[in-house]
Coordinates of C-alpha atoms in Angstrom, one line a residue:
M1 CA 21.3 -59.2 -137.3
R2 CA 24.8 -57.8 -137.3
R3 CA 26.1 -61.0 -139.0
F4 CA 23.3 -60.8 -141.6
L5 CA 24.2 -57.2 -142.4
E6 CA 27.9 -58.2 -142.7
R7 CA 27.1 -60.9 -145.1
V8 CA 24.9 -58.6 -147.2
K9 CA 27.7 -56.0 -147.2
R10 CA 30.3 -58.6 -148.3
L11 CA 27.9 -59.9 -151.0
V12 CA 27.2 -56.4 -152.4
F13 CA 30.5 -54.7 -152.0
G14 CA 32.9 -57.6 -151.8
A15 CA 35.6 -58.7 -149.3
P16 CA 38.1 -56.1 -147.9
V17 CA 41.2 -55.5 -150.1
A18 CA 44.7 -55.2 -148.7
T19 CA 46.5 -51.9 -149.2
D20 CA 49.4 -53.6 -151.1
L21 CA 46.9 -54.2 -154.0
S22 CA 46.4 -50.5 -154.5
K23 CA 49.6 -50.2 -156.5
P24 CA 49.1 -49.4 -160.2
Q25 CA 49.6 -52.4 -162.5
A26 CA 51.8 -51.7 -165.6
L27 CA 50.0 -52.2 -168.9
R28 CA 51.2 -52.3 -172.4
S29 CA 49.6 -49.9 -174.9
R30 CA 47.4 -52.7 -176.3
L31 CA 45.7 -53.2 -173.0
A32 CA 45.9 -49.6 -171.8
L33 CA 43.9 -48.5 -174.9
P34 CA 40.5 -49.9 -173.9
V35 CA 41.0 -49.0 -170.2
F36 CA 41.8 -45.3 -170.8
G37 CA 40.8 -44.7 -174.4
A38 CA 37.1 -45.4 -174.1
G39 CA 36.3 -41.8 -173.2
V40 CA 37.7 -40.3 -176.4
V41 CA 36.2 -42.9 -178.7
S42 CA 32.8 -42.9 -177.0
A43 CA 32.4 -39.2 -177.8
V44 CA 31.6 -40.4 -181.4
A45 CA 28.1 -41.2 -179.9
Y46 CA 27.3 -37.6 -179.5
G47 CA 30.1 -35.5 -181.2
P48 CA 28.5 -35.5 -184.7
D49 CA 25.2 -34.4 -183.1
A50 CA 26.9 -31.3 -181.7
V51 CA 28.1 -30.4 -185.2
V52 CA 24.9 -31.1 -187.0
V53 CA 22.7 -29.3 -184.5
A54 CA 25.0 -26.2 -184.6
L55 CA 24.8 -26.1 -188.4
R56 CA 21.0 -26.8 -188.3
S57 CA 20.5 -23.4 -186.6
G58 CA 21.9 -21.7 -189.6
S59 CA 20.6 -24.1 -192.2
Q60 CA 24.1 -25.0 -193.2
Q61 CA 24.0 -28.8 -193.1
A62 CA 25.7 -29.0 -196.5
A63 CA 28.9 -27.9 -194.7
I64 CA 29.0 -31.0 -192.4
P65 CA 32.1 -32.6 -193.9
Y66 CA 34.1 -29.3 -193.8
M67 CA 33.2 -28.6 -190.2
A68 CA 33.9 -32.2 -189.3
A69 CA 37.4 -31.8 -190.9
G70 CA 37.9 -28.7 -188.7
V71 CA 37.0 -30.7 -185.6
V72 CA 39.4 -33.5 -186.6
I73 CA 42.2 -31.0 -187.0
I74 CA 41.5 -29.6 -183.5
L75 CA 41.3 -33.0 -182.0
V76 CA 44.6 -34.2 -183.6
L77 CA 46.4 -31.0 -182.7
I78 CA 45.4 -31.1 -179.0
G79 CA 46.0 -34.9 -179.0
C80 CA 49.6 -34.3 -180.2
A81 CA 50.0 -31.6 -177.6
Y82 CA 48.9 -34.0 -174.9
A83 CA 51.2 -36.7 -176.2
S84 CA 54.1 -34.2 -175.7
Q85 CA 52.8 -33.4 -172.2
V86 CA 52.5 -37.1 -171.1
R87 CA 56.0 -37.8 -172.4
A88 CA 57.3 -35.0 -170.1
F89 CA 55.0 -35.7 -167.1
P90 CA 53.9 -39.4 -167.1
H91 CA 52.2 -39.1 -163.7
E92 CA 48.7 -39.5 -162.4
R93 CA 48.1 -35.9 -161.6
G94 CA 47.5 -34.9 -165.3
D95 CA 46.6 -31.3 -166.1
Y96 CA 46.1 -30.4 -162.4
G97 CA 49.6 -31.5 -161.5
V98 CA 51.3 -29.9 -164.5
V99 CA 49.5 -26.6 -164.0
R100 CA 50.0 -26.6 -160.2
D101 CA 53.8 -27.3 -160.5
R102 CA 54.5 -24.8 -163.3
L103 CA 51.9 -22.0 -162.8
G104 CA 51.2 -22.2 -159.1
Q105 CA 48.5 -23.4 -156.7
R106 CA 46.0 -20.7 -157.8
F107 CA 45.9 -21.8 -161.4
G108 CA 46.1 -25.4 -160.2
I109 CA 42.8 -24.9 -158.3
I110 CA 41.1 -23.4 -161.4
T111 CA 42.3 -26.4 -163.4
G112 CA 41.1 -28.9 -160.8
A113 CA 37.7 -27.2 -160.5
S114 CA 37.3 -27.1 -164.3
L115 CA 38.1 -30.8 -164.6
L116 CA 35.7 -31.8 -161.8
I117 CA 32.9 -30.0 -163.6
D118 CA 33.9 -31.5 -166.9
Y119 CA 33.8 -35.0 -165.4
L120 CA 30.3 -34.4 -163.9
F121 CA 29.0 -33.4 -167.3
T122 CA 30.9 -36.2 -169.1
V123 CA 29.2 -38.8 -166.9
S124 CA 25.8 -37.0 -167.3
I125 CA 26.1 -36.9 -171.1
A126 CA 27.3 -40.5 -171.3
V127 CA 24.3 -41.9 -169.4
S128 CA 22.0 -39.6 -171.3
A129 CA 23.4 -40.8 -174.6
M130 CA 22.8 -44.4 -173.4
A131 CA 19.2 -43.5 -172.7
E132 CA 18.8 -41.9 -176.1
V133 CA 20.1 -45.0 -177.8
T134 CA 17.9 -47.2 -175.7
V135 CA 14.8 -45.2 -176.6
F136 CA 15.8 -45.3 -180.3
L137 CA 16.0 -49.1 -180.1
I138 CA 12.9 -49.4 -178.0
P139 CA 10.5 -46.6 -179.0
E140 CA 7.9 -47.8 -176.5
W141 CA 10.2 -46.4 -173.7
S142 CA 10.1 -42.9 -175.1
G143 CA 9.6 -40.3 -172.4
N144 CA 11.6 -42.3 -169.8
Q145 CA 15.1 -41.2 -170.8
A146 CA 15.8 -39.7 -167.3
I147 CA 14.7 -42.9 -165.6
I148 CA 16.9 -45.0 -167.9
A149 CA 19.9 -42.7 -167.4
V150 CA 19.6 -42.6 -163.6
T151 CA 19.2 -46.4 -163.6
A152 CA 22.4 -46.8 -165.6
L153 CA 24.0 -44.3 -163.2
A154 CA 22.9 -46.5 -160.2
F155 CA 24.6 -49.6 -161.7
M156 CA 27.8 -47.6 -162.4
T157 CA 27.8 -46.3 -158.8
L158 CA 27.3 -49.8 -157.3
A159 CA 30.1 -51.2 -159.5
N160 CA 32.5 -48.4 -158.5
L161 CA 31.6 -48.7 -154.8
R162 CA 32.4 -52.4 -155.0
G163 CA 35.7 -51.5 -156.6
V164 CA 35.3 -53.8 -159.5
R165 CA 38.6 -54.1 -161.3
D166 CA 38.8 -53.7 -165.0
R167 CA 38.2 -56.9 -167.0
R168 CA 40.8 -56.1 -169.6
R169 CA 39.6 -58.7 -172.1
V170 CA 36.1 -57.5 -171.8
L171 CA 37.2 -53.9 -172.3
L172 CA 39.4 -55.0 -175.1
T173 CA 36.4 -56.6 -176.8
V174 CA 34.2 -53.5 -176.1
W175 CA 36.7 -51.0 -177.5
H176 CA 37.8 -52.9 -180.6
G177 CA 34.2 -54.2 -181.1
F178 CA 32.9 -50.6 -181.2
L179 CA 35.5 -49.6 -183.8
V180 CA 34.9 -52.7 -185.9
V181 CA 31.2 -52.0 -185.9
L182 CA 31.8 -48.4 -187.0
G183 CA 34.2 -49.6 -189.7
V184 CA 31.6 -52.0 -191.1
L185 CA 29.0 -49.2 -190.9
A186 CA 31.3 -46.9 -192.9
V187 CA 32.2 -49.5 -195.5
V188 CA 28.6 -50.6 -196.0
G189 CA 27.4 -47.0 -196.1
I190 CA 29.9 -46.1 -198.8
V191 CA 29.2 -49.3 -200.9
R192 CA 25.4 -49.0 -200.6
H193 CA 25.3 -45.4 -201.6
G194 CA 27.8 -45.7 -204.4
G195 CA 28.3 -42.8 -206.7
D196 CA 24.7 -41.7 -206.5
R197 CA 25.4 -39.3 -203.7
T198 CA 23.3 -36.2 -203.4
D199 CA 24.2 -33.3 -201.2
A200 CA 22.0 -32.3 -198.3
V201 CA 19.5 -29.6 -198.9
V202 CA 21.2 -26.3 -198.9
A203 CA 19.1 -23.5 -197.5
D204 CA 19.9 -19.9 -198.3
A205 CA 21.6 -18.2 -195.3
T206 CA 19.9 -15.0 -194.2
S207 CA 23.2 -13.3 -193.8
T208 CA 26.9 -13.8 -193.7
W209 CA 26.8 -13.4 -189.9
T210 CA 24.4 -16.3 -189.5
V211 CA 26.7 -18.5 -191.6
L212 CA 29.8 -17.6 -189.6
V213 CA 28.0 -18.1 -186.3
A214 CA 26.8 -21.5 -187.5
Y215 CA 30.3 -22.5 -188.7
A216 CA 32.0 -21.3 -185.5
G217 CA 29.5 -23.0 -183.3
A218 CA 29.7 -26.2 -185.2
V219 CA 33.5 -26.5 -184.9
A220 CA 33.5 -25.4 -181.2
S221 CA 30.7 -27.8 -180.3
G222 CA 32.3 -30.6 -182.2
A223 CA 35.4 -30.0 -180.1
V224 CA 33.6 -32.0 -177.5
M225 CA 35.5 -34.9 -179.0
A226 CA 38.5 -33.6 -177.0
T227 CA 36.9 -34.7 -173.7
G228 CA 38.7 -37.7 -172.4
L229 CA 42.1 -36.6 -173.5
E230 CA 43.0 -35.5 -170.0
H231 CA 42.2 -39.0 -168.7
L232 CA 44.6 -40.4 -171.2
A233 CA 47.2 -37.9 -170.3
S234 CA 47.1 -39.0 -166.6
S235 CA 47.5 -42.7 -167.4
G236 CA 51.3 -42.7 -167.3
P237 CA 51.7 -44.6 -164.0
Y238 CA 49.6 -47.5 -165.4
H239 CA 51.9 -48.1 -168.4
A240 CA 54.9 -50.3 -168.5
E241 CA 58.3 -48.7 -168.9
P242 CA 59.1 -46.4 -170.6
R243 CA 55.9 -45.0 -169.3
G244 CA 56.0 -41.6 -171.0
K245 CA 56.6 -43.1 -174.4
R246 CA 54.0 -45.8 -174.0
A247 CA 51.4 -43.4 -172.6
S248 CA 52.0 -41.1 -175.5
R249 CA 51.6 -43.9 -178.0
T250 CA 48.3 -45.0 -176.4
L251 CA 47.0 -41.4 -176.4
L252 CA 47.8 -40.9 -180.1
T253 CA 46.3 -44.2 -181.1
A254 CA 43.0 -43.4 -179.3
V255 CA 43.0 -39.9 -180.8
F256 CA 43.4 -41.0 -184.4
A257 CA 40.9 -43.8 -183.9
A258 CA 38.3 -41.3 -182.5
A259 CA 39.1 -38.8 -185.3
A260 CA 38.6 -41.4 -188.0
A261 CA 35.4 -42.7 -186.5
F262 CA 34.0 -39.1 -186.0
F263 CA 34.7 -38.0 -189.5
A264 CA 33.3 -41.3 -191.0
I265 CA 30.0 -40.8 -189.1
S266 CA 29.8 -37.1 -190.0
W267 CA 30.5 -37.9 -193.6
L268 CA 27.8 -40.5 -193.7
A269 CA 25.4 -38.1 -192.1
W270 CA 26.1 -35.6 -194.9
T271 CA 25.9 -38.3 -197.5
Y272 CA 22.6 -39.6 -196.4
R273 CA 21.1 -36.1 -196.0
L274 CA 20.5 -36.1 -192.3
S275 CA 19.3 -32.6 -191.3
G276 CA 19.5 -33.0 -187.5
W277 CA 15.7 -32.5 -187.0
S278 CA 14.8 -36.2 -186.6
S279 CA 14.8 -37.9 -183.2
G280 CA 17.7 -40.1 -182.1
S281 CA 21.4 -39.6 -182.2
I282 CA 23.1 -39.0 -185.6
L283 CA 25.0 -42.3 -185.2
M284 CA 21.8 -44.3 -184.8
Q285 CA 20.1 -42.5 -187.6
V286 CA 23.1 -43.3 -189.9
S287 CA 23.0 -46.9 -188.9
E288 CA 19.3 -47.0 -189.7
K289 CA 19.9 -45.5 -193.1
V290 CA 22.8 -47.7 -193.9
F291 CA 21.7 -51.1 -192.7
G292 CA 17.9 -50.7 -193.2
N293 CA 17.2 -53.6 -190.8
V294 CA 16.6 -54.1 -187.1
I295 CA 19.6 -56.4 -186.6
G296 CA 22.2 -54.0 -187.9
V297 CA 20.7 -51.1 -185.9
W298 CA 20.7 -53.2 -182.7
V299 CA 24.3 -54.3 -183.2
V300 CA 25.3 -50.6 -183.5
G301 CA 23.1 -49.6 -180.5
I302 CA 24.5 -52.3 -178.2
S303 CA 28.1 -51.4 -179.1
V304 CA 27.4 -47.7 -178.4
V305 CA 25.8 -48.5 -175.1
T306 CA 28.7 -50.6 -174.0
I307 CA 31.4 -48.1 -175.0
L308 CA 29.5 -45.3 -173.2
Y309 CA 29.2 -47.4 -170.1
A310 CA 32.9 -48.2 -170.1
A311 CA 33.7 -44.5 -170.6
A312 CA 31.4 -43.3 -167.8
T313 CA 32.8 -45.9 -165.4
S314 CA 36.4 -44.8 -166.2
V315 CA 35.4 -41.1 -165.5
F316 CA 34.1 -42.2 -162.1
R317 CA 37.5 -43.5 -161.2
R318 CA 39.3 -40.4 -162.6
F319 CA 37.0 -38.1 -160.7
A320 CA 37.7 -40.1 -157.5
R321 CA 41.5 -39.9 -158.1
L322 CA 41.4 -36.2 -158.8
T323 CA 39.4 -35.4 -155.7
G324 CA 41.9 -37.5 -153.7
L325 CA 44.7 -35.4 -155.1
L326 CA 42.9 -32.2 -154.4
A327 CA 42.1 -33.3 -150.9
S328 CA 45.7 -34.3 -150.2
D329 CA 46.7 -30.7 -151.3
G330 CA 44.2 -29.3 -148.8
V331 CA 41.7 -27.7 -151.3
L332 CA 39.0 -30.3 -150.7
P333 CA 37.9 -32.0 -147.4
R334 CA 40.7 -34.3 -146.4
Q335 CA 38.2 -37.1 -145.9
M336 CA 37.9 -37.4 -149.6
A337 CA 41.4 -38.8 -149.8
M338 CA 40.5 -41.7 -147.5
R339 CA 39.9 -45.1 -149.0
N340 CA 37.5 -47.6 -147.5
D341 CA 38.2 -51.3 -147.0
R342 CA 37.7 -51.9 -150.7
L343 CA 40.3 -49.3 -151.6
V344 CA 37.5 -47.1 -153.0
L345 CA 37.3 -43.4 -152.5
R346 CA 33.6 -43.8 -151.5
G347 CA 32.9 -40.1 -150.8
A348 CA 34.0 -39.1 -154.3
V349 CA 32.0 -41.9 -156.0
L350 CA 28.8 -41.0 -154.2
L351 CA 29.4 -37.3 -154.9
V352 CA 29.8 -37.7 -158.7
A353 CA 26.9 -40.1 -158.8
A354 CA 24.6 -37.7 -156.9
L355 CA 25.6 -34.6 -158.8
S356 CA 25.4 -36.3 -162.2
A357 CA 22.0 -37.7 -161.3
T358 CA 20.9 -34.2 -160.4
I359 CA 22.1 -32.8 -163.8
V360 CA 20.4 -35.7 -165.7
V361 CA 17.1 -35.1 -164.0
A362 CA 17.3 -31.3 -164.3
V363 CA 17.7 -31.5 -168.1
D364 CA 15.6 -34.6 -168.6
A365 CA 18.6 -36.5 -170.0
S366 CA 18.8 -34.2 -173.0
V367 CA 22.1 -34.7 -174.8
D368 CA 21.7 -31.5 -176.8
R369 CA 21.4 -29.5 -173.7
I370 CA 24.3 -31.1 -171.8
V371 CA 26.8 -31.0 -174.7
H372 CA 27.0 -27.1 -174.5
M373 CA 27.7 -27.2 -170.7
F374 CA 30.9 -29.2 -170.4
I375 CA 33.1 -27.9 -173.2
V376 CA 34.0 -24.9 -171.0
G377 CA 35.5 -27.1 -168.3
V378 CA 37.7 -29.3 -170.4
F379 CA 39.0 -26.4 -172.6
T380 CA 39.7 -24.3 -169.5
A381 CA 42.0 -27.1 -168.3
I382 CA 43.5 -27.5 -171.8
V383 CA 44.3 -23.8 -172.1
L384 CA 46.1 -23.8 -168.7
S385 CA 47.9 -27.0 -169.2
Q386 CA 49.3 -25.8 -172.6
R387 CA 50.3 -22.6 -171.0
A388 CA 52.2 -24.6 -168.4
M389 CA 53.8 -26.7 -171.1
I390 CA 55.0 -23.5 -172.8
E391 CA 56.6 -22.5 -169.6
W392 CA 58.3 -25.9 -169.2
T393 CA 59.6 -26.1 -172.8
T394 CA 61.0 -22.5 -172.5
A395 CA 62.8 -23.4 -169.3
K396 CA 64.2 -26.6 -170.8
L397 CA 65.2 -24.7 -173.9
N398 CA 67.2 -22.2 -171.9
L399 CA 69.2 -25.0 -170.3
A400 CA 69.6 -27.2 -173.4
T401 CA 73.0 -27.2 -175.2
D402 CA 72.6 -30.1 -177.6
P403 CA 71.4 -28.8 -181.1
R404 CA 69.1 -31.8 -181.6
E405 CA 67.5 -31.4 -178.2
R406 CA 67.1 -27.7 -178.8
W407 CA 65.4 -28.3 -182.2
T408 CA 63.0 -30.8 -180.6
L409 CA 62.1 -28.5 -177.7
Q410 CA 61.5 -25.6 -180.1
W411 CA 59.1 -27.6 -182.1
R412 CA 57.3 -28.8 -179.0
R413 CA 57.0 -25.3 -177.8
I414 CA 55.5 -24.2 -181.1
L415 CA 53.1 -27.2 -180.8
H416 CA 51.9 -26.1 -177.4
M417 CA 51.6 -22.5 -178.4
V418 CA 49.4 -23.4 -181.4
A419 CA 47.3 -25.8 -179.2
S420 CA 46.9 -23.0 -176.6
V421 CA 45.7 -20.5 -179.2
V422 CA 43.3 -23.0 -180.7
A423 CA 42.0 -24.0 -177.3
I424 CA 41.5 -20.3 -176.4
G425 CA 39.5 -19.8 -179.6
V426 CA 37.3 -22.8 -178.9
L427 CA 36.7 -21.7 -175.3
A428 CA 35.9 -18.1 -176.4
V429 CA 33.5 -19.3 -179.1
T430 CA 31.8 -21.7 -176.7
A431 CA 31.5 -19.1 -173.9
V432 CA 30.1 -16.5 -176.2
F433 CA 27.8 -18.3 -178.7
N434 CA 26.7 -21.1 -176.4
F435 CA 26.4 -19.0 -173.3
A436 CA 22.6 -19.0 -173.3
N437 CA 22.5 -22.7 -174.3
G438 CA 24.1 -23.8 -171.0
A439 CA 27.7 -22.7 -171.1
W440 CA 26.9 -20.2 -168.3
I441 CA 26.0 -23.0 -166.0
A442 CA 29.5 -24.5 -166.4
I443 CA 31.1 -21.1 -165.9
V444 CA 29.1 -20.5 -162.7
L445 CA 29.8 -24.0 -161.3
I446 CA 33.5 -23.6 -161.9
V447 CA 33.6 -20.2 -160.2
L448 CA 31.7 -21.6 -157.2
V449 CA 34.0 -24.6 -156.9
V450 CA 37.1 -22.4 -157.1
V451 CA 35.7 -20.1 -154.4
M452 CA 34.9 -23.2 -152.2
M453 CA 38.4 -24.6 -152.8
H454 CA 40.1 -21.3 -151.8
S455 CA 37.9 -21.2 -148.6
I456 CA 38.9 -24.7 -147.7
K457 CA 42.5 -24.0 -148.4
R458 CA 42.4 -20.9 -146.1
H459 CA 40.7 -22.9 -143.4
Y460 CA 43.2 -25.7 -143.4
S461 CA 46.1 -23.1 -143.4
A462 CA 44.5 -21.3 -140.4
V463 CA 44.1 -24.6 -138.6
K464 CA 47.7 -25.6 -139.3
A465 CA 48.9 -22.3 -138.0
D466 CA 46.7 -22.5 -134.9
I467 CA 47.8 -26.0 -133.8
S468 CA 51.4 -26.0 -134.9
L469 CA 54.2 -26.1 -132.3
D470 CA 56.4 -23.1 -131.8
A471 CA 60.2 -23.5 -132.0
G472 CA 60.5 -23.3 -128.2
A473 CA 57.4 -25.4 -127.4
K474 CA 57.5 -27.4 -124.2
A475 CA 55.3 -30.0 -122.7
P476 CA 52.0 -28.5 -121.4
S477 CA 51.7 -27.8 -117.7
L478 CA 49.4 -30.1 -115.7
P479 CA 46.2 -28.7 -114.3
S480 CA 46.4 -27.6 -110.7
A481 CA 43.5 -29.9 -109.8
T482 CA 41.1 -32.3 -111.5
H483 CA 37.4 -32.7 -110.6
G484 CA 35.4 -35.8 -111.5
I485 CA 31.6 -35.7 -112.2
V486 CA 29.6 -38.8 -112.8
L487 CA 26.3 -38.3 -114.6
V488 CA 23.7 -40.5 -112.8
A489 CA 20.2 -40.9 -114.2
Q490 CA 19.3 -44.0 -112.2
L491 CA 21.0 -46.1 -109.6
H492 CA 21.9 -49.1 -111.6
R493 CA 25.0 -51.1 -112.6
P494 CA 26.0 -48.8 -115.5
A495 CA 26.1 -45.8 -113.1
L496 CA 28.1 -47.7 -110.5
H497 CA 30.4 -48.9 -113.3
A498 CA 31.1 -45.3 -114.3
L499 CA 31.6 -44.3 -110.7
A500 CA 34.2 -47.0 -110.3
Y501 CA 36.1 -45.6 -113.4
A502 CA 36.0 -42.1 -111.9
K503 CA 37.3 -43.4 -108.6
A504 CA 40.2 -45.1 -110.3
A505 CA 41.3 -41.8 -111.8
R506 CA 41.9 -40.4 -108.3
H507 CA 40.6 -36.9 -108.9
S508 CA 41.0 -34.1 -106.5
T509 CA 37.2 -34.1 -105.9
L510 CA 34.6 -36.5 -107.1
K511 CA 30.8 -36.0 -107.3
A512 CA 27.8 -37.7 -108.7
V513 CA 25.3 -35.4 -110.4
T514 CA 21.7 -36.1 -111.2
V515 CA 19.1 -33.8 -112.8
Q516 CA 15.8 -33.7 -111.1
I517 CA 13.0 -34.0 -113.6
D518 CA 10.6 -36.0 -111.4
R519 CA 10.7 -35.1 -107.7
G520 CA 9.6 -38.5 -106.4
A521 CA 12.2 -40.4 -108.4
S522 CA 14.8 -37.9 -107.3
V523 CA 14.0 -38.3 -103.6
A524 CA 14.1 -42.1 -104.0
L525 CA 17.5 -41.9 -105.7
Q526 CA 18.9 -39.7 -102.9
R527 CA 17.7 -42.2 -100.2
R528 CA 19.2 -45.2 -102.0
W529 CA 22.5 -43.3 -102.6
A530 CA 22.8 -42.4 -98.9
A531 CA 22.0 -45.9 -97.8
M532 CA 24.6 -47.5 -100.0
D533 CA 27.4 -45.1 -98.9
L534 CA 29.1 -45.1 -102.3
G535 CA 32.0 -42.8 -101.3
A536 CA 30.9 -39.7 -103.4
P537 CA 28.3 -37.1 -102.7
L538 CA 25.2 -36.9 -104.9
V539 CA 24.4 -33.4 -106.2
V540 CA 20.8 -32.8 -107.4
L541 CA 20.3 -30.2 -110.1
D542 CA 16.7 -28.8 -110.4
S543 CA 15.2 -28.7 -113.9
P544 CA 11.8 -27.0 -113.9
Y545 CA 11.4 -27.5 -117.6
R546 CA 12.4 -31.1 -117.6
D547 CA 15.6 -30.5 -119.5
L548 CA 18.6 -32.8 -118.9
V549 CA 21.2 -31.0 -120.9
G550 CA 20.8 -27.4 -119.8
P551 CA 21.2 -27.7 -116.0
M552 CA 24.1 -30.1 -116.4
L553 CA 25.9 -27.9 -118.9
E554 CA 25.4 -24.8 -116.6
Y555 CA 26.8 -26.7 -113.6
V556 CA 30.0 -27.7 -115.5
K557 CA 30.4 -24.2 -116.9
N558 CA 30.2 -22.7 -113.4
M559 CA 32.9 -25.1 -112.2
H560 CA 35.1 -24.0 -115.0
H561 CA 34.6 -20.3 -114.4
A562 CA 35.3 -20.7 -110.7
S563 CA 38.7 -22.4 -111.4
P564 CA 39.7 -21.9 -115.1
R565 CA 43.1 -23.6 -114.6
E566 CA 41.5 -26.8 -113.1
A567 CA 40.2 -29.6 -115.3
V568 CA 36.8 -31.2 -115.1
F569 CA 36.2 -34.8 -116.1
V570 CA 32.6 -35.8 -116.9
Y571 CA 31.8 -39.6 -116.9
V572 CA 28.7 -40.5 -118.9
P573 CA 27.4 -44.1 -118.8
E574 CA 26.7 -45.5 -122.3
Y575 CA 24.5 -48.4 -123.4
I576 CA 25.9 -50.7 -126.1
V577 CA 23.1 -52.5 -127.9
G578 CA 23.4 -55.6 -130.1
R579 CA 20.3 -55.2 -132.3
W580 CA 19.7 -52.3 -134.7
W581 CA 16.1 -51.7 -133.6
E582 CA 17.2 -51.4 -129.9
Q583 CA 18.6 -48.0 -130.6
L584 CA 15.0 -46.7 -131.2
L585 CA 14.1 -47.6 -127.6
H586 CA 16.8 -45.4 -125.9
N587 CA 16.9 -41.7 -125.5
R588 CA 19.8 -39.7 -127.0
A589 CA 19.9 -36.9 -124.5
T590 CA 23.3 -37.9 -123.2
A591 CA 24.7 -37.7 -126.7
R592 CA 23.5 -34.1 -127.0
L593 CA 25.0 -33.4 -123.6
R594 CA 28.4 -34.7 -124.6
A595 CA 28.3 -32.7 -127.8
Q596 CA 27.6 -29.5 -125.8
L597 CA 30.3 -30.2 -123.2
L598 CA 33.0 -30.5 -125.8
N599 CA 32.7 -26.7 -126.3
V600 CA 33.6 -25.9 -122.7
P601 CA 37.3 -25.3 -122.2
N602 CA 39.3 -27.7 -119.8
V603 CA 36.4 -30.2 -119.8
V604 CA 37.0 -33.9 -120.7
V605 CA 34.0 -36.1 -121.5
S606 CA 34.5 -39.8 -121.0
A607 CA 31.9 -42.3 -122.3
V608 CA 31.9 -45.4 -120.0
P609 CA 30.3 -48.3 -122.0
W610 CA 28.0 -50.9 -120.6
M611 CA 27.2 -53.9 -122.8
L612 CA 23.6 -55.0 -122.6
E613 CA 22.8 -58.8 -122.9
S614 CA 22.0 -58.5 -126.6
A615 CA 25.4 -56.9 -127.2
R616 CA 27.3 -59.6 -125.2
R617 CA 25.7 -62.3 -127.4
E618 CA 26.4 -60.5 -130.7
G619 CA 30.2 -60.4 -130.4
P620 CA 33.0 -57.8 -130.4
V621 CA 32.4 -54.3 -129.3
D622 CA 33.7 -52.7 -132.5
D623 CA 30.6 -53.5 -134.6
R624 CA 28.0 -52.4 -132.1
I625 CA 25.9 -49.3 -131.7
I626 CA 26.5 -47.1 -128.7
Q627 CA 23.4 -45.5 -127.2
G628 CA 23.0 -43.3 -124.1
P629 CA 20.9 -44.2 -121.1
E630 CA 17.4 -42.8 -120.7
P631 CA 17.0 -39.8 -118.4
Q632 CA 15.2 -40.4 -115.2

């Protein structure tokens, strides 16, 4: 059975990968674009929807091109700011590392928490958008969006647990194919509509306030296009030298491609009088209007699904890397920085999958509901990273003497200042106007994660102080005496094996202890023990309520209280079974006893293994299941 499970594991997850293969591979911009730029470009699948839905609430759909232009300006501005940042810090830590190094650990924790929440919602909206496109292509599946999204999430999780490496040529085809499809869509849309364009229906606004709210909400919601920029800003180590320059070029290329695609789709939505009230994403509605045939719509739909899948998969990896960095800094459980035999941060992959699935099911895979939730996280990180970059440029400017360098630093500082102000504006508008639509959920989650991280940090700091050596630390003094206790349930070979180990340790005293649950069995055990003359007295503990753990635990505690400076060694025989179902046939009382004894000071618990015949046939000890013996 063990060999069968090993084969299944290797088939599903693949063979183990050597540690040396974990080093980042240097990529040129042409290959780095599809690997890291899918997140920014894929936002075109739901970015125009955010603008149209916001304008729909104020009946201002006629302003779609102008609001789209505002979103493009924000995207390009923040993209240029990130390009400056990655030139200065071409490392994998991204916003978290920049903020932590420049503004301190406290703001670094806020940034890390914001990005983690942003990644969760990014994965959730990507799979939800995939489900929305699928239902648009296959209307018969309507009502099953959550099932479709969770199924896609399961495939992504399996791929990331397997540690599948990026197939660069496939990603290259997906990334460029998506842009080519959008380019063809835009050209055909313009040609087919010609000069006979009619503006979308303009409804009279009830008040100036309604119009302003609609406009502000549209631009702030459309700023969802900026999600994915942080992933690009952390791609420096994966670029060839000069890393900062190449990573900056990759980022700007992806930004301008996403901005052009977003504006083209928004302009077509305005041109073809899409009001935002019809079902389906704006991109799919535009493709239906432009092509007017099933083939064209399916080509667009398939390209959208593939780019969304690539984007969500890349977010999985970025989430895992960020949790690893946070765990290494002691603000998340340190286990989350441990890679498995496939070099995968399995805990982080399972965490993002489970939480994203929860979000998808909770909102029934609604893109409109998720889109308002995760702008808060990404723009909180943007605000803090730009503030950190202002600090950095100011410090560099104070030390620079070359006029050309000073001029460059001054312009970069202005860029980061403007980007910071714009990001604060988007964050404020989103937090205020979209608060009831779901922004409050992101705010609450970020606060909870920040509180959790601070608690973990304090715990690790307290543990470090508790176990650290003092300046004058010396080797600990030996206990004045040691007492050996062998737990005996029955007189069999495992018990004698444990007794032999205890004798080899040469303790000051050695006793065998049994707990009397059945009087007849206990008397028989005492007679056989005396007849065999095993060289250690047998102590019988009474248990009127048939409890194995309680009397034994009380006996060991009394020994400790009687001589606190003396050590007690408890030897517990353990069965090693070879078949998975055999563990169901053995009682786990001894495991509970060992867990309880670990809380008693100066008590050492030793598990003495005894291999059953099935275990001896199955092979090495390492892959076997250890079970405790049954109580008498």
